[in-house]
Amino acid sequence: MRILFLGGTSFAGRFTAEMALAAGHSIVFFHRGKTNPSLFPDARHVLGDRSSDAALLRDIEADVVIDTSGYTPDAVAASARAVAAKVRTYVFMSSISVYESGPAPIDESSPTQALPEGASTSELVPELYGALKARCEQELLEILGPERVVIVRAGLMVGPYDYTGRFTYWPVRVARGGEILAPVGREMLVQFIDARDVAAWINGAIAQDLHGTFNVTGTPRAVTFGDVLDASRKASGGDANVTFVSTEFLQAQDVGEWIELPLWIPESDETTGLLTIGTERARATGLQLRPLATTAGDVLAEYRLRPDPALRAGLAPEKEAALLAAWHAQGG
């Protein structure tokens, strides 16, 4: 099979490409040459920016497109038009952020966000990330037709080479030892998926010639924050002492959710539905999840090989120490 990757040299795309090459597929990468440009030296690489150079895609023969780098509707639409005459399947990496938040359980038929009137369709605005992804999906369906599109709605993807550090912080922090500040309590629900499990499902989807929309992050895997800590301890052998603090304390101390304190989002009716997303369609078509301890161990092993130990997420040690002192001072 001939596969064209739009992106494919970073994180989930990297794993997807590795598996596709291992399966014997012929691969062409279209990317800007800025992220891991030395990866996959034996494959063909076409350099270009999809926002301005989508016409280059017309000269690439491919049966399947795997798009891991589409964030704006204009760029995605231009790419789809360029390959429309030749490809049979277009796999698009989308996000569960497309859904309207609320307390109700979510599946693939749930309402998605709409872009505000007048919003740019060529610029990635972080506050409109979900709505932009939803419009990208719509462009693909209109240009290629639903029988040729696979929409992969993922949540937080974790694993080796995760540049965000949003999961990596916890195995690394547990390995460092000492007293750790952690949010809420052991039973706090968290939701993520190993990027390698997404990659394996995508490769299975193209082998099955699937089409449609699939949630790949959500139930029935109920992972608690305690599970994350236990897996991190197992991976590192660390003996960290965990102190759980309340949401009220974190908010009073202006601790940033999700990034500054990874995996923590204050519980509300707006977030309940996003923690109960159904993945039945993906599981019925081959989605399998590796053990959490395996993910934690692999993440820590890869981190220890990095030349730069800095993480983009997580509390700075000085701030963590100050927060712990404040928590204990008030009798927490």
Tab-separated table of C-alpha atoms in Angstrom:
chain	number	residue	atom	x	y	z
A	1	MET	CA	0.000	0.000	0.000
A	2	ARG	CA	1.228	3.528	-0.779
A	3	ILE	CA	0.779	5.886	2.179
A	4	LEU	CA	1.276	9.638	2.190
A	5	PHE	CA	1.927	11.135	5.625
A	6	LEU	CA	1.147	14.780	6.173
A	7	GLY	CA	3.571	15.229	9.021
A	8	GLY	CA	4.535	11.857	10.419
A	9	THR	CA	7.880	12.644	12.052
A	10	SER	CA	6.593	13.622	15.481
A	11	PHE	CA	5.066	11.587	18.313
A	12	ALA	CA	1.831	9.828	17.230
A	13	GLY	CA	2.681	10.307	13.558
A	14	ARG	CA	6.134	8.883	14.148
A	15	PHE	CA	4.751	5.725	15.758
A	16	THR	CA	2.132	5.344	13.026
A	17	ALA	CA	4.791	5.625	10.338
A	18	GLU	CA	7.105	3.159	12.090
A	19	MET	CA	4.327	0.569	12.190
A	20	ALA	CA	3.352	1.210	8.577
A	21	LEU	CA	6.952	0.752	7.422
A	22	ALA	CA	7.267	-2.410	9.497
A	23	ALA	CA	4.153	-3.725	7.727
A	24	GLY	CA	5.864	-3.240	4.361
A	25	HIS	CA	3.950	-0.226	3.086
A	26	SER	CA	5.544	2.334	0.775
A	27	ILE	CA	5.745	5.686	2.557
A	28	VAL	CA	6.104	9.291	1.437
A	29	PHE	CA	6.387	12.072	4.030
A	30	PHE	CA	5.251	15.625	3.286
A	31	HIS	CA	6.464	18.015	5.972
A	32	ARG	CA	8.393	21.211	6.599
A	33	GLY	CA	11.634	19.508	7.624
A	34	LYS	CA	11.611	21.139	11.051
A	35	THR	CA	10.749	18.245	13.382
A	36	ASN	CA	13.055	15.213	13.486
A	37	PRO	CA	14.115	15.693	9.841
A	38	SER	CA	16.628	12.842	10.053
A	39	LEU	CA	13.993	10.211	10.846
A	40	PHE	CA	13.155	7.574	8.225
A	41	PRO	CA	16.152	8.239	5.938
A	42	ASP	CA	15.202	5.447	3.541
A	43	ALA	CA	11.748	6.884	2.823
A	44	ARG	CA	10.918	9.654	0.385
A	45	HIS	CA	10.512	13.103	1.917
A	46	VAL	CA	8.845	16.014	0.139
A	47	LEU	CA	9.417	19.321	1.905
A	48	GLY	CA	6.762	21.994	1.932
A	49	ASP	CA	4.316	23.925	4.052
A	50	ARG	CA	0.811	22.593	3.560
A	51	SER	CA	-0.704	26.054	4.015
A	52	SER	CA	1.056	27.294	0.891
A	53	ASP	CA	2.483	24.275	-0.943
A	54	ALA	CA	-0.462	21.849	-1.042
A	55	ALA	CA	-0.183	21.740	-4.856
A	56	LEU	CA	2.940	19.582	-4.424
A	57	LEU	CA	0.704	16.786	-3.156
A	58	ARG	CA	-0.839	16.323	-6.612
A	59	ASP	CA	2.372	14.717	-7.866
A	60	ILE	CA	2.574	12.129	-5.076
A	61	GLU	CA	0.968	8.765	-5.805
A	62	ALA	CA	-0.812	7.403	-2.749
A	63	ASP	CA	-3.655	5.086	-1.829
A	64	VAL	CA	-4.004	6.419	1.715
A	65	VAL	CA	-3.324	9.776	3.359
A	66	ILE	CA	-2.602	9.902	7.083
A	67	ASP	CA	-2.906	13.480	8.264
A	68	THR	CA	-1.383	14.079	11.692
A	69	SER	CA	-0.661	17.784	11.199
A	70	GLY	CA	-3.997	19.353	10.220
A	71	TYR	CA	-5.114	22.166	12.496
A	72	THR	CA	-6.740	24.806	10.284
A	73	PRO	CA	-9.660	24.234	7.889
A	74	ASP	CA	-8.062	26.078	4.966
A	75	ALA	CA	-4.888	23.965	5.054
A	76	VAL	CA	-6.813	20.714	5.468
A	77	ALA	CA	-9.202	21.600	2.652
A	78	ALA	CA	-6.310	22.461	0.331
A	79	SER	CA	-4.649	19.138	1.094
A	80	ALA	CA	-7.873	17.216	0.513
A	81	ARG	CA	-8.473	18.872	-2.851
A	82	ALA	CA	-4.912	18.124	-3.941
A	83	VAL	CA	-5.242	14.372	-3.306
A	84	ALA	CA	-8.960	13.927	-4.042
A	85	ALA	CA	-8.455	12.457	-7.508
A	86	LYS	CA	-6.298	9.553	-6.383
A	87	VAL	CA	-6.604	8.457	-2.724
A	88	ARG	CA	-9.175	5.975	-1.485
A	89	THR	CA	-8.837	6.772	2.250
A	90	TYR	CA	-7.961	9.933	4.147
A	91	VAL	CA	-7.212	9.400	7.857
A	92	PHE	CA	-7.464	12.588	9.891
A	93	MET	CA	-6.137	12.960	13.426
A	94	SER	CA	-8.816	14.993	15.162
A	95	SER	CA	-9.614	15.503	18.842
A	96	ILE	CA	-12.285	14.945	21.466
A	97	SER	CA	-12.020	18.710	21.911
A	98	VAL	CA	-14.448	19.019	18.998
A	99	TYR	CA	-17.341	18.100	21.312
A	100	GLU	CA	-19.512	20.570	23.112
A	101	SER	CA	-18.774	20.094	26.798
A	102	GLY	CA	-21.475	19.194	29.267
A	103	PRO	CA	-22.628	16.567	31.752
A	104	ALA	CA	-24.084	14.087	29.259
A	105	PRO	CA	-22.120	11.034	28.070
A	106	ILE	CA	-20.499	11.578	24.689
A	107	ASP	CA	-20.282	9.371	21.611
A	108	GLU	CA	-19.464	9.987	17.955
A	109	SER	CA	-22.956	11.378	17.281
A	110	SER	CA	-22.771	14.053	20.005
A	111	PRO	CA	-22.843	17.742	18.979
A	112	THR	CA	-19.580	19.368	18.000
A	113	GLN	CA	-18.458	22.952	18.382
A	114	ALA	CA	-19.095	25.571	15.715
A	115	LEU	CA	-16.648	28.299	14.803
A	116	PRO	CA	-17.834	31.767	15.809
A	117	GLU	CA	-18.988	33.909	12.927
A	118	GLY	CA	-16.070	35.719	11.358
A	119	ALA	CA	-13.408	33.491	12.941
A	120	SER	CA	-10.323	32.816	10.847
A	121	THR	CA	-10.112	29.434	9.133
A	122	SER	CA	-6.427	29.841	8.309
A	123	GLU	CA	-4.987	30.630	11.739
A	124	LEU	CA	-4.654	28.319	14.731
A	125	VAL	CA	-6.211	30.136	17.684
A	126	PRO	CA	-5.726	28.011	20.842
A	127	GLU	CA	-9.080	29.054	22.322
A	128	LEU	CA	-10.807	27.780	19.162
A	129	TYR	CA	-8.827	24.570	18.820
A	130	GLY	CA	-11.850	22.265	19.140
A	131	ALA	CA	-14.043	24.286	16.799
A	132	LEU	CA	-11.248	24.481	14.219
A	133	LYS	CA	-10.752	20.713	14.330
A	134	ALA	CA	-14.495	20.217	13.901
A	135	ARG	CA	-14.479	22.452	10.813
A	136	CYS	CA	-11.497	20.513	9.445
A	137	GLU	CA	-13.572	17.345	9.728
A	138	GLN	CA	-16.450	19.006	7.874
A	139	GLU	CA	-14.169	20.138	5.046
A	140	LEU	CA	-12.883	16.613	4.537
A	141	LEU	CA	-16.343	15.089	4.485
A	142	GLU	CA	-17.578	17.662	1.984
A	143	ILE	CA	-14.582	17.347	-0.352
A	144	LEU	CA	-13.940	13.593	-0.223
A	145	GLY	CA	-17.260	12.155	0.922
A	146	PRO	CA	-17.847	10.139	4.104
A	147	GLU	CA	-16.968	6.836	2.432
A	148	ARG	CA	-13.328	7.919	2.071
A	149	VAL	CA	-12.679	9.593	5.431
A	150	VAL	CA	-11.548	8.149	8.765
A	151	ILE	CA	-11.771	10.669	11.601
A	152	VAL	CA	-9.761	9.727	14.685
A	153	ARG	CA	-10.873	11.669	17.753
A	154	ALA	CA	-8.188	11.363	20.393
A	155	GLY	CA	-7.821	12.951	23.779
A	156	LEU	CA	-4.537	13.446	25.592
A	157	MET	CA	-1.961	11.187	23.949
A	158	VAL	CA	1.010	10.142	26.059
A	159	GLY	CA	4.095	8.019	25.665
A	160	PRO	CA	7.753	8.258	24.693
A	161	TYR	CA	8.752	11.400	22.758
A	162	ASP	CA	5.768	13.364	24.074
A	163	TYR	CA	6.987	16.945	23.775
A	164	THR	CA	4.207	18.334	26.016
A	165	GLY	CA	5.300	16.531	29.178
A	166	ARG	CA	1.739	16.428	30.493
A	167	PHE	CA	1.989	12.788	31.520
A	168	THR	CA	5.781	12.506	31.582
A	169	TYR	CA	5.944	14.930	34.512
A	170	TRP	CA	4.478	12.397	36.926
A	171	PRO	CA	6.861	9.432	36.392
A	172	VAL	CA	9.761	11.902	36.362
A	173	ARG	CA	8.554	13.642	39.520
A	174	VAL	CA	7.972	10.369	41.389
A	175	ALA	CA	11.447	9.198	40.384
A	176	ARG	CA	12.949	12.377	41.893
A	177	GLY	CA	11.460	11.467	45.269
A	178	GLY	CA	10.703	13.633	48.268
A	179	GLU	CA	7.329	15.151	49.057
A	180	ILE	CA	5.104	15.539	45.999
A	181	LEU	CA	2.152	17.884	45.684
A	182	ALA	CA	-0.717	16.132	43.922
A	183	PRO	CA	-4.271	17.244	43.089
A	184	VAL	CA	-7.486	16.268	44.883
A	185	GLY	CA	-6.954	12.589	45.737
A	186	ARG	CA	-6.206	9.086	44.505
A	187	GLU	CA	-9.702	8.583	43.091
A	188	MET	CA	-9.623	11.591	40.742
A	189	LEU	CA	-10.407	10.321	37.246
A	190	VAL	CA	-7.977	11.048	34.438
A	191	GLN	CA	-8.139	10.199	30.759
A	192	PHE	CA	-5.440	9.617	28.163
A	193	ILE	CA	-4.149	7.045	25.695
A	194	ASP	CA	-0.697	5.834	24.739
A	195	ALA	CA	0.078	7.270	21.295
A	196	ARG	CA	1.362	3.863	20.214
A	197	ASP	CA	-2.091	2.386	20.790
A	198	VAL	CA	-3.580	5.068	18.545
A	199	ALA	CA	-0.932	4.331	15.925
A	200	ALA	CA	-1.686	0.608	16.024
A	201	TRP	CA	-5.408	1.253	15.623
A	202	ILE	CA	-4.836	3.563	12.633
A	203	ASN	CA	-2.741	0.916	10.907
A	204	GLY	CA	-5.486	-1.598	11.559
A	205	ALA	CA	-8.111	0.796	10.232
A	206	ILE	CA	-6.421	1.207	6.868
A	207	ALA	CA	-5.886	-2.558	6.629
A	208	GLN	CA	-9.632	-3.040	7.210
A	209	ASP	CA	-10.506	-0.231	4.780
A	210	LEU	CA	-12.615	1.472	7.437
A	211	HIS	CA	-14.380	4.808	7.162
A	212	GLY	CA	-16.299	6.918	9.654
A	213	THR	CA	-15.656	8.677	12.956
A	214	PHE	CA	-14.060	6.944	15.941
A	215	ASN	CA	-13.350	8.060	19.498
A	216	VAL	CA	-10.104	6.462	20.631
A	217	THR	CA	-9.910	8.036	24.086
A	218	GLY	CA	-12.499	7.458	26.799
A	219	THR	CA	-14.376	4.702	28.574
A	220	PRO	CA	-14.371	1.898	29.561
A	221	ARG	CA	-10.849	2.378	30.863
A	222	ALA	CA	-11.347	4.174	34.168
A	223	VAL	CA	-7.920	5.386	35.230
A	224	THR	CA	-7.510	7.187	38.515
A	225	PHE	CA	-4.728	9.521	39.502
A	226	GLY	CA	-3.748	6.911	42.072
A	227	ASP	CA	-3.189	4.462	39.207
A	228	VAL	CA	-0.827	6.970	37.578
A	229	LEU	CA	1.157	7.365	40.805
A	230	ASP	CA	1.324	3.605	41.368
A	231	ALA	CA	2.529	3.003	37.795
A	232	SER	CA	5.101	5.771	38.200
A	233	ARG	CA	6.389	4.219	41.433
A	234	LYS	CA	6.664	0.828	39.761
A	235	ALA	CA	8.538	2.309	36.810
A	236	SER	CA	10.974	4.369	38.851
A	237	GLY	CA	11.358	2.486	42.096
A	238	GLY	CA	10.914	5.858	43.790
A	239	ASP	CA	9.676	6.224	47.362
A	240	ALA	CA	8.057	9.647	47.018
A	241	ASN	CA	5.661	10.831	49.695
A	242	VAL	CA	2.480	12.206	48.107
A	243	THR	CA	0.483	15.038	49.657
A	244	PHE	CA	-2.932	15.594	48.109
A	245	VAL	CA	-4.294	19.139	48.192
A	246	SER	CA	-7.786	20.396	47.487
A	247	THR	CA	-9.093	22.065	44.365
A	248	GLU	CA	-10.028	25.091	46.464
A	249	PHE	CA	-6.444	25.446	47.655
A	250	LEU	CA	-5.025	25.114	44.141
A	251	GLN	CA	-7.393	27.725	42.793
A	252	ALA	CA	-6.691	30.097	45.678
A	253	GLN	CA	-2.975	29.755	44.959
A	254	ASP	CA	-3.497	30.414	41.228
A	255	VAL	CA	-2.088	27.059	40.166
A	256	GLY	CA	-2.650	26.559	36.461
A	257	GLU	CA	-4.768	23.544	35.586
A	258	TRP	CA	-3.726	20.896	33.060
A	259	ILE	CA	-0.283	22.311	32.195
A	260	GLU	CA	1.245	23.639	35.421
A	261	LEU	CA	-0.304	20.741	37.354
A	262	PRO	CA	-0.665	18.070	34.670
A	263	LEU	CA	-3.814	15.937	34.406
A	264	TRP	CA	-5.708	18.161	36.859
A	265	ILE	CA	-8.884	19.909	35.717
A	266	PRO	CA	-11.367	21.151	38.329
A	267	GLU	CA	-14.440	18.934	38.264
A	268	SER	CA	-17.578	20.559	36.868
A	269	ASP	CA	-20.652	19.779	34.785
A	270	GLU	CA	-18.678	21.043	31.784
A	271	THR	CA	-16.008	18.358	32.154
A	272	THR	CA	-18.146	15.383	33.178
A	273	GLY	CA	-19.099	14.378	29.649
A	274	LEU	CA	-15.508	14.503	28.447
A	275	LEU	CA	-14.597	11.894	31.061
A	276	THR	CA	-17.322	9.518	29.879
A	277	ILE	CA	-16.644	9.410	26.144
A	278	GLY	CA	-17.650	6.153	24.508
A	279	THR	CA	-15.029	4.235	22.529
A	280	GLU	CA	-17.151	1.232	21.594
A	281	ARG	CA	-16.755	1.762	17.821
A	282	ALA	CA	-12.963	1.863	18.025
A	283	ARG	CA	-12.785	-1.112	20.370
A	284	ALA	CA	-15.026	-3.124	18.056
A	285	THR	CA	-12.582	-2.454	15.222
A	286	GLY	CA	-9.391	-3.373	17.040
A	287	LEU	CA	-8.443	-0.687	19.578
A	288	GLN	CA	-6.381	-2.229	22.367
A	289	LEU	CA	-4.710	-0.490	25.309
A	290	ARG	CA	-1.357	-1.463	26.764
A	291	PRO	CA	-0.872	-1.601	30.563
A	292	LEU	CA	-0.381	1.755	32.254
A	293	ALA	CA	2.795	0.480	33.923
A	294	THR	CA	4.283	-0.194	30.485
A	295	THR	CA	3.565	3.359	29.373
A	296	ALA	CA	5.044	4.844	32.551
A	297	GLY	CA	8.168	2.707	32.290
A	298	ASP	CA	8.747	3.503	28.627
A	299	VAL	CA	8.158	7.214	29.195
A	300	LEU	CA	10.691	7.330	32.020
A	301	ALA	CA	13.278	5.341	30.060
A	302	GLU	CA	13.002	7.673	27.058
A	303	TYR	CA	13.138	10.773	29.264
A	304	ARG	CA	16.379	9.615	30.884
A	305	LEU	CA	18.028	9.535	27.456
A	306	ARG	CA	17.122	13.129	26.612
A	307	PRO	CA	19.986	15.623	26.400
A	308	ASP	CA	17.689	18.353	27.770
A	309	PRO	CA	15.801	17.345	30.939
A	310	ALA	CA	13.476	20.367	30.897
A	311	LEU	CA	9.737	19.636	30.640
A	312	ARG	CA	7.125	21.986	29.213
A	313	ALA	CA	4.594	20.992	31.863
A	314	GLY	CA	4.621	20.628	35.615
A	315	LEU	CA	5.331	22.601	38.736
A	316	ALA	CA	8.752	24.164	39.164
A	317	PRO	CA	10.431	22.627	42.245
A	318	GLU	CA	10.545	25.984	44.032
A	319	LYS	CA	6.841	26.614	43.514
A	320	GLU	CA	5.923	23.078	44.536
A	321	ALA	CA	7.880	23.505	47.776
A	322	ALA	CA	6.187	26.842	48.487
A	323	LEU	CA	2.745	25.385	47.854
A	324	LEU	CA	3.409	22.435	50.141
A	325	ALA	CA	4.597	24.807	52.881
A	326	ALA	CA	1.449	26.902	52.502
A	327	TRP	CA	-0.767	23.804	52.589
A	328	HIS	CA	0.809	22.515	55.789
A	329	ALA	CA	0.794	25.962	57.380
A	330	GLN	CA	-2.970	26.130	57.100
A	331	GLY	CA	-3.368	22.657	58.580
A	332	GLY	CA	-3.927	20.848	55.294
